Coordinates of C-alpha atoms and ligand atoms in Angstrom, one line a residue:
M242 CA 11.2 -149.2 -18.4
A243 CA 10.1 -151.1 -15.3
D244 CA 10.5 -148.9 -12.5
R245 CA 8.9 -145.9 -14.3
P246 CA 6.1 -147.8 -16.0
D247 CA 4.4 -144.9 -17.5
A248 CA 7.2 -143.1 -18.7
P249 CA 7.9 -143.8 -22.3
T250 CA 11.6 -145.2 -23.0
W251 CA 14.2 -143.4 -24.1
L252 CA 15.7 -146.2 -25.9
G253 CA 16.9 -145.1 -29.4
D254 CA 16.0 -141.3 -28.8
R255 CA 18.6 -138.7 -29.7
F256 CA 19.2 -135.4 -28.1
E257 CA 22.0 -133.1 -27.3
V258 CA 23.9 -132.9 -23.8
T259 CA 26.9 -131.0 -22.5
V260 CA 29.1 -133.9 -21.1
G261 CA 30.2 -133.8 -17.4
P262 CA 32.8 -135.3 -15.5
V263 CA 34.3 -138.8 -16.3
A264 CA 33.0 -141.7 -14.0
H265 CA 34.3 -145.4 -13.4
G266 CA 33.4 -147.8 -16.3
G267 CA 34.6 -145.9 -19.4
H268 CA 32.0 -143.2 -19.6
C269 CA 31.0 -139.3 -18.8
V270 CA 28.1 -138.3 -16.8
A271 CA 25.5 -136.2 -18.4
R272 CA 22.0 -134.6 -17.4
H273 CA 18.9 -134.6 -19.5
E274 CA 15.2 -133.5 -18.3
G275 CA 16.6 -134.5 -14.8
R276 CA 18.0 -138.0 -15.5
V277 CA 21.5 -139.0 -15.6
V278 CA 22.7 -140.1 -19.1
F279 CA 26.2 -142.1 -18.7
V280 CA 27.8 -141.4 -22.3
R281 CA 30.1 -143.2 -24.1
H282 CA 32.7 -142.0 -26.7
A283 CA 32.4 -138.6 -25.5
L284 CA 34.9 -136.4 -23.0
P285 CA 34.3 -134.0 -20.4
G286 CA 33.0 -130.5 -21.5
E287 CA 31.9 -131.6 -25.1
R288 CA 28.7 -130.8 -26.4
V289 CA 27.5 -134.0 -28.2
V290 CA 24.3 -135.5 -29.8
V291 CA 23.5 -138.9 -28.3
A292 CA 21.7 -141.9 -29.2
V293 CA 20.2 -143.5 -25.9
T294 CA 21.4 -147.2 -26.1
E295 CA 19.8 -148.7 -22.6
D296 CA 17.0 -147.2 -20.7
R297 CA 16.0 -150.0 -17.8
H298 CA 16.7 -148.0 -14.6
P299 CA 14.4 -145.0 -13.1
G300 CA 17.5 -142.6 -12.6
Y301 CA 19.7 -143.1 -15.4
C302 CA 20.2 -144.3 -18.9
R303 CA 23.1 -145.1 -21.0
A304 CA 24.0 -143.6 -24.6
D305 CA 26.5 -143.2 -27.1
A306 CA 28.1 -139.9 -28.7
V307 CA 27.0 -140.3 -32.1
E308 CA 27.9 -136.6 -33.3
V309 CA 30.1 -134.2 -31.8
L310 CA 29.2 -130.5 -31.8
D311 CA 32.1 -129.0 -29.6
A312 CA 35.1 -131.0 -29.5
S313 CA 37.5 -131.3 -26.3
P314 CA 40.9 -130.4 -27.1
D315 CA 41.7 -133.9 -25.8
R316 CA 39.6 -135.6 -28.9
V317 CA 41.9 -137.5 -31.2
E318 CA 41.3 -139.7 -34.6
R319 CA 40.7 -143.3 -33.0
P320 CA 43.6 -145.5 -34.0
C321 CA 41.3 -148.6 -34.4
P322 CA 39.1 -148.6 -37.2
Y323 CA 36.7 -151.2 -35.2
S324 CA 36.3 -148.7 -32.2
G325 CA 33.3 -146.3 -31.9
P326 CA 29.8 -146.0 -31.1
G327 CA 28.1 -149.5 -31.8
K328 CA 31.4 -151.1 -33.0
C329 CA 33.8 -153.2 -30.8
G330 CA 33.2 -152.5 -27.1
G331 CA 36.9 -153.9 -26.1
C332 CA 38.1 -150.2 -25.7
D333 CA 36.9 -147.2 -23.9
W334 CA 39.4 -144.3 -24.6
Q335 CA 40.4 -144.8 -28.4
H336 CA 39.0 -141.2 -29.0
V337 CA 41.1 -139.6 -26.3
A338 CA 45.2 -138.7 -26.3
P339 CA 46.9 -141.3 -24.2
E340 CA 48.0 -137.9 -21.8
A341 CA 44.5 -137.1 -21.3
Q342 CA 43.4 -140.9 -20.9
R343 CA 45.8 -141.1 -17.7
R344 CA 44.0 -137.8 -16.4
L345 CA 40.8 -139.4 -16.8
K346 CA 41.8 -142.5 -14.8
G347 CA 43.3 -140.3 -12.2
D348 CA 40.4 -138.4 -11.9
V349 CA 38.2 -141.9 -11.7
V350 CA 40.5 -143.1 -8.5
T351 CA 40.2 -139.8 -7.1
E352 CA 36.2 -139.9 -7.3
Q353 CA 36.0 -143.6 -6.2
F354 CA 38.2 -142.9 -2.9
A355 CA 36.2 -139.7 -2.2
R356 CA 32.7 -141.6 -2.6
L357 CA 33.5 -144.9 -1.1
A358 CA 36.2 -144.2 1.4
G359 CA 35.7 -140.5 2.1
M360 CA 39.3 -139.9 1.4
D361 CA 40.7 -137.1 -0.6
V362 CA 43.6 -138.5 -2.7
S363 CA 45.3 -137.0 -5.9
L364 CA 47.9 -138.9 -7.9
D365 CA 49.2 -139.0 -11.4
V366 CA 48.8 -142.2 -13.2
E367 CA 52.2 -143.3 -14.5
E368 CA 52.7 -144.2 -18.1
L369 CA 54.3 -147.6 -18.8
P370 CA 56.8 -148.2 -21.8
G371 CA 55.9 -149.2 -25.0
G372 CA 53.1 -146.6 -26.2
P373 CA 49.2 -147.0 -25.9
L374 CA 49.2 -149.9 -28.8
R375 CA 50.4 -153.4 -29.1
W376 CA 50.6 -154.0 -25.2
R377 CA 48.0 -156.5 -24.5
S378 CA 49.9 -159.8 -24.4
R379 CA 47.1 -162.1 -23.1
A380 CA 43.4 -161.7 -24.3
R381 CA 40.1 -163.6 -24.9
F382 CA 38.3 -163.5 -28.3
A383 CA 34.8 -164.3 -28.7
V384 CA 33.9 -166.6 -31.6
D385 CA 30.6 -166.2 -33.5
R386 CA 28.4 -169.2 -34.4
A387 CA 30.3 -169.2 -37.8
G388 CA 33.5 -169.7 -36.2
R389 CA 35.0 -166.2 -36.8
P390 CA 36.9 -164.7 -33.9
G391 CA 36.2 -161.0 -32.9
L392 CA 35.2 -159.0 -29.7
R393 CA 31.9 -158.2 -28.3
P394 CA 30.2 -154.5 -28.4
H395 CA 29.8 -152.9 -25.1
R396 CA 27.0 -154.7 -22.9
S397 CA 26.4 -157.1 -25.9
R398 CA 26.6 -160.7 -26.6
E399 CA 27.0 -159.9 -30.6
V400 CA 30.5 -160.7 -31.9
V401 CA 32.0 -157.8 -34.0
V402 CA 34.5 -159.9 -36.4
L403 CA 37.9 -158.6 -36.4
D404 CA 41.1 -159.1 -38.7
D405 CA 43.2 -157.1 -36.2
C406 CA 43.2 -155.7 -32.5
P407 CA 45.7 -152.8 -32.5
I408 CA 46.1 -152.8 -28.5
T409 CA 46.9 -156.7 -29.0
V410 CA 50.7 -158.0 -29.9
E411 CA 51.1 -158.9 -33.3
P412 CA 51.9 -162.7 -32.5
A413 CA 48.4 -163.0 -30.5
V414 CA 46.7 -161.3 -33.6
E415 CA 48.4 -163.6 -35.9
A416 CA 47.6 -166.7 -34.1
V417 CA 43.9 -165.8 -33.4
L418 CA 42.2 -163.2 -35.9
G419 CA 41.5 -163.9 -39.6
R420 CA 41.1 -167.7 -38.9
R421 CA 38.1 -170.1 -38.0
W422 CA 37.5 -171.7 -34.6
D423 CA 34.8 -173.9 -35.7
G424 CA 33.0 -175.5 -32.5
A425 CA 34.6 -173.0 -30.0
G426 CA 32.9 -170.3 -28.0
A427 CA 35.8 -168.1 -27.2
V428 CA 39.8 -168.5 -27.6
D429 CA 42.4 -167.2 -24.8
V430 CA 45.6 -166.1 -26.3
A431 CA 48.8 -165.3 -24.4
V432 CA 52.2 -164.4 -25.9
D433 CA 55.2 -164.9 -23.4
S434 CA 58.4 -163.1 -22.7
V435 CA 60.4 -165.5 -25.2
G436 CA 57.7 -165.3 -28.1
G437 CA 55.8 -168.3 -27.1
V438 CA 52.5 -168.3 -28.0
T439 CA 49.7 -170.3 -26.1
T440 CA 46.1 -170.7 -27.4
T441 CA 43.1 -172.2 -25.3
T442 CA 39.8 -172.7 -27.0
L443 CA 36.7 -172.7 -24.6
D444 CA 33.2 -174.0 -25.3
R445 CA 30.0 -171.8 -25.4
R446 CA 29.9 -172.1 -21.7
G447 CA 33.4 -171.1 -21.0
H448 CA 34.7 -174.6 -20.3
P449 CA 38.6 -175.0 -21.9
Q450 CA 38.7 -177.4 -24.7
S451 CA 42.4 -177.8 -26.0
T452 CA 45.4 -176.1 -25.5
R453 CA 48.1 -175.5 -28.2
V454 CA 51.6 -174.2 -27.4
V455 CA 54.1 -172.8 -30.1
R456 CA 57.6 -172.0 -29.0
P457 CA 59.7 -170.0 -31.5
T458 CA 62.5 -171.7 -33.3
G459 CA 65.7 -171.6 -31.3
A460 CA 64.0 -171.5 -27.8
A461 CA 65.0 -174.8 -26.8
S462 CA 66.7 -173.0 -24.0
S463 CA 63.2 -172.0 -22.7
A464 CA 62.8 -173.6 -19.0
A465 CA 59.1 -173.9 -19.7
T466 CA 57.8 -177.2 -20.9
G467 CA 54.1 -178.7 -21.3
S468 CA 51.3 -175.9 -21.3
R469 CA 53.8 -173.5 -19.3
A470 CA 55.0 -170.1 -20.9
E471 CA 58.0 -168.2 -19.7
R472 CA 57.8 -164.8 -18.5
K473 CA 60.6 -162.3 -17.3
A474 CA 60.2 -159.8 -14.4
W475 CA 62.2 -158.2 -11.6
H476 CA 65.7 -160.2 -12.7
R477 CA 64.0 -163.6 -12.8
D478 CA 62.4 -166.2 -15.1
W479 CA 58.9 -167.1 -14.1
Q480 CA 56.9 -170.0 -15.4
V481 CA 53.0 -169.8 -15.7
E482 CA 50.4 -172.0 -16.8
G483 CA 50.0 -170.9 -20.8
T484 CA 46.8 -168.7 -20.5
G485 CA 46.8 -168.2 -16.5
F486 CA 47.3 -165.1 -14.7
W487 CA 50.1 -162.9 -15.7
Q488 CA 50.2 -159.0 -16.0
V489 CA 48.8 -158.3 -19.3
H490 CA 50.8 -155.3 -20.2
P491 CA 54.4 -156.5 -20.7
A492 CA 55.9 -153.9 -18.5
A493 CA 53.3 -154.3 -15.8
A494 CA 55.0 -156.8 -13.8
D495 CA 58.2 -155.1 -13.1
A496 CA 56.6 -151.7 -12.5
L497 CA 54.1 -153.3 -10.1
V498 CA 57.0 -155.3 -8.2
G499 CA 59.0 -151.9 -7.8
A500 CA 55.8 -150.2 -6.2
V501 CA 55.4 -153.1 -4.0
A502 CA 58.9 -153.5 -3.0
G503 CA 59.3 -149.9 -2.4
F504 CA 56.0 -149.7 -0.2
A505 CA 56.8 -152.9 1.6
G506 CA 60.6 -152.2 2.3
V507 CA 61.0 -155.8 4.0
R508 CA 63.9 -156.2 6.2
P509 CA 65.8 -159.6 7.0
G510 CA 63.8 -161.9 9.3
E511 CA 60.4 -160.5 8.3
R512 CA 57.5 -162.6 7.7
V513 CA 55.8 -161.8 4.7
L514 CA 52.1 -163.1 3.3
D515 CA 51.7 -162.8 -0.7
L516 CA 47.9 -163.4 -0.8
Y517 CA 46.1 -164.1 -4.4
A518 CA 49.9 -165.0 -5.4
G519 CA 49.3 -166.4 -8.9
A520 CA 52.8 -167.8 -10.0
G521 CA 54.3 -166.2 -7.0
L522 CA 55.4 -162.9 -8.7
F523 CA 55.3 -160.7 -5.5
G524 CA 56.4 -163.2 -2.9
G525 CA 59.0 -164.3 -4.8
S526 CA 60.4 -160.7 -5.5
L527 CA 60.1 -160.0 -2.0
A528 CA 61.8 -163.2 -0.7
P529 CA 65.5 -162.3 -1.1
G530 CA 65.0 -159.2 1.0
V531 CA 63.7 -161.2 4.1
G532 CA 66.8 -163.5 3.6
P533 CA 67.4 -167.0 5.0
D534 CA 65.9 -166.1 8.5
G535 CA 62.8 -164.8 6.8
Q536 CA 59.5 -166.3 5.8
V537 CA 57.4 -165.7 2.5
I538 CA 54.0 -167.6 2.4
C539 CA 52.4 -167.4 -1.0
V540 CA 48.4 -168.2 -0.9
E541 CA 46.5 -169.0 -4.0
S542 CA 43.3 -170.9 -5.0
D543 CA 44.3 -172.2 -8.2
A544 CA 46.3 -175.6 -8.6
G545 CA 48.0 -175.1 -11.8
A546 CA 49.2 -171.2 -10.4
C547 CA 50.5 -172.8 -7.1
A548 CA 52.6 -175.8 -9.1
A549 CA 54.2 -173.1 -11.1
A550 CA 54.5 -170.7 -8.1
S551 CA 56.4 -173.9 -6.1
D552 CA 58.8 -174.3 -9.3
N553 CA 59.4 -170.8 -9.3
L554 CA 60.3 -170.2 -6.0
S555 CA 62.2 -173.7 -5.5
D556 CA 65.4 -171.8 -5.1
L557 CA 64.3 -169.7 -2.4
P558 CA 63.8 -171.7 1.0
Q559 CA 62.2 -169.2 2.9
A560 CA 59.3 -169.2 0.3
E561 CA 56.4 -171.4 0.3
V562 CA 53.3 -172.0 -1.3
W563 CA 49.7 -172.7 0.3
Q564 CA 47.0 -173.7 -1.7
G565 CA 43.8 -172.7 -0.6
D566 CA 40.9 -169.9 -0.7
V567 CA 41.6 -166.6 0.7
D568 CA 38.3 -166.0 2.6
A569 CA 37.6 -164.6 6.2
E570 CA 37.8 -168.2 7.6
G571 CA 40.6 -169.6 5.7
L572 CA 42.8 -166.4 6.6
T573 CA 42.1 -166.5 10.3
D574 CA 43.2 -170.6 10.3
L575 CA 46.3 -169.4 8.5
L576 CA 47.3 -166.5 10.9
A577 CA 46.7 -168.8 13.8
E578 CA 49.1 -171.6 12.2
L579 CA 52.1 -168.8 11.9
D580 CA 54.7 -168.6 14.8
G581 CA 53.5 -164.9 15.0
P582 CA 51.8 -162.2 13.0
P583 CA 53.1 -161.3 9.5
D584 CA 55.1 -158.0 9.4
V585 CA 54.0 -157.4 5.7
V586 CA 50.9 -158.4 3.9
V587 CA 50.6 -158.1 -0.1
L588 CA 47.4 -158.9 -1.5
D589 CA 46.5 -158.7 -5.2
P590 CA 42.8 -160.0 -5.8
P591 CA 40.7 -160.4 -8.6
R592 CA 38.6 -157.3 -9.7
S593 CA 36.0 -157.8 -6.9
G594 CA 38.7 -157.1 -4.6
A595 CA 39.0 -158.6 -1.2
G596 CA 36.1 -157.8 0.2
R597 CA 35.0 -156.5 3.6
E598 CA 35.3 -159.5 5.8
V599 CA 39.0 -160.3 4.5
S600 CA 39.9 -156.8 4.9
A601 CA 38.5 -156.8 8.3
V602 CA 40.7 -160.0 9.2
L603 CA 43.6 -157.9 7.9
A604 CA 43.2 -155.0 9.6
D605 CA 43.3 -157.0 12.6
T606 CA 46.6 -158.4 12.5
R607 CA 49.6 -156.6 13.9
A608 CA 51.4 -156.2 10.4
R609 CA 53.3 -153.3 10.1
A610 CA 52.4 -152.8 6.5
V611 CA 49.5 -153.9 4.1
V612 CA 50.5 -153.5 0.3
Y613 CA 47.1 -153.9 -1.8
V614 CA 47.4 -154.3 -5.4
A615 CA 44.1 -153.7 -7.4
C616 CA 42.7 -153.6 -11.0
D617 CA 39.4 -151.8 -9.7
P618 CA 39.6 -148.4 -8.0
A619 CA 36.1 -148.9 -6.5
S620 CA 36.9 -152.2 -4.8
L621 CA 40.4 -150.8 -3.4
A622 CA 38.6 -148.0 -2.0
R623 CA 35.6 -150.0 -0.8
D624 CA 38.2 -152.0 1.2
V625 CA 40.7 -149.3 2.2
A626 CA 37.5 -147.7 3.9
V627 CA 37.4 -150.9 6.2
F628 CA 41.1 -150.1 7.2
A629 CA 40.4 -146.9 7.8
E630 CA 37.4 -147.6 10.1
A631 CA 39.8 -149.8 12.2
G632 CA 42.4 -147.4 12.3
W633 CA 44.8 -147.7 9.6
R634 CA 46.1 -145.1 7.2
L635 CA 46.4 -144.9 3.6
T636 CA 49.9 -143.4 3.4
G637 CA 51.0 -144.3 -0.2
L638 CA 49.0 -144.8 -3.5
R639 CA 50.3 -145.2 -6.7
A640 CA 48.5 -146.0 -10.1
Y641 CA 49.8 -147.2 -13.4
D642 CA 48.2 -147.2 -17.0
A643 CA 48.6 -150.7 -17.6
F644 CA 45.7 -150.9 -19.9
P645 CA 46.1 -147.9 -22.2
M646 CA 42.8 -147.2 -24.4
T647 CA 40.7 -148.9 -22.0
A648 CA 39.3 -147.1 -18.8
H649 CA 41.2 -149.9 -16.5
V650 CA 43.8 -148.9 -14.2
E651 CA 46.2 -150.4 -11.9
C652 CA 46.6 -149.2 -8.4
V653 CA 49.0 -150.1 -5.6
A654 CA 48.0 -148.5 -2.2
L655 CA 50.1 -148.7 1.3
L656 CA 48.3 -149.3 4.2
E657 CA 49.6 -148.9 7.8
P658 CA 48.5 -148.9 11.4
A659 CA 48.1 -145.7 13.1
A660 CA 50.4 -144.9 15.4
G661 CA 49.9 -145.8 19.3
Ligands
SAM1156 C1 45.0 -160.7 -10.1 S1 45.8 -162.2 -9.9 C2 47.3 -162.2 -9.0 C3 48.4 -162.9 -9.3 C4 49.8 -162.5 -8.8 N1 49.8 -161.6 -7.8 C5 50.6 -161.9 -10.1 O1 50.5 -160.7 -9.8 O2 51.0 -162.5 -11.0 C6 44.9 -162.9 -8.6 C7 44.9 -164.2 -8.4 O3 44.1 -164.7 -7.2 C8 43.7 -165.9 -7.3 N2 42.4 -166.2 -6.6 C9 41.4 -165.7 -7.0 N3 40.2 -165.7 -5.9 C10 41.3 -166.5 -4.9 C11 40.7 -166.8 -3.4 N4 39.6 -166.5 -3.0 N5 41.8 -167.0 -2.6 C12 43.2 -167.4 -3.3 N6 43.6 -167.1 -4.6 C13 42.4 -166.8 -5.4 C14 43.7 -166.1 -8.7 O4 43.7 -167.5 -9.2 C15 44.6 -165.5 -9.3 O5 45.8 -166.3 -9.5

């Protein structure tokens, strides 16, 4: 190990630990001989034998629980035969009862806000309908050199060949797994709200090769054409680029729009910014609330998503789509072009979050509310801290179990400027 040159590596060693609290990233924290051990496949309070899988840092190593000596009451049989130490790395919490998974995710959100924003938050992670399996409507499967599809073990480039993935919806499994994808490095698959299945192959560098759309018989009434898929949310039909961004869990779009609309509380005549807008889900859902005298501006960098958003919002003259990057400079220019400050800003950035600079620009607006949708509580907590430093208050926080069996959690935060 580079930073402890004289210390023997623990890689491959086995020893007993008592497992401590859950941490961000799908593992729990334990200690052994003064070092932190990040343990996967364990639960807080358990006594386990671990096998060290990675030892590259002076302060910590990574390990899998390979034998459970004293099990947590939250431990269950894994529903997926491919999951477990050294196997498929797609899920983190297959060995945990679903209600306990939600408790763990809530603990992670609390811990991230305490550590990165100095804030004391506690919350219940809300369950989405449909159960913990067969929810994944959009997935990327890796393809091995023999053309066989599967998923990678945790922190590995190997491919575990799969015949099934029990968290993925069946039409996606049938379209991809158990087949040969010679010449591809990965396959993206998405199943839309009317059963249309889009597959896109990618080469070994991640560049798209070809896309195939199969629409169910009798779907002639579907509005989607070409490589577009059709999604339904918030009483509207949405067109999305086939495997382009849309919430993965079939119930997530409705749940998130409900949370965003509740926090935003838009009023007729208001101006709303929807940043990182994708196909316009949040902007299009809030537009009826601002009415014909209001304005909704959706900002998105991807050309295909912008084209879909423009079509999706074509019946809402108060809504417009601006293609561009949300960065500090672009956002400052955009704000300068408006007739006045936005009343409400909704932002739903990728995993890395909006970042400190964009958050600082937003905290400088005179918006009455910022609604921040985040799939990584660490990025969210880091950015909320920027708003807090600028005098804003975190006045609402909801979280959803939009990714059962995995450590991921989707949060929606409401930020308001402190009075006065
Ligand atoms: C998490 S998705 C949210 C999409 C949409 N809000 C939804 O729920 O369907 C993030 C979106 O941000 C876009 N994006 C990523 N980086 C961006 C940037 N710097 N500026 C503008 N859009 C960006 C992506 O193309 C993607 O559509």
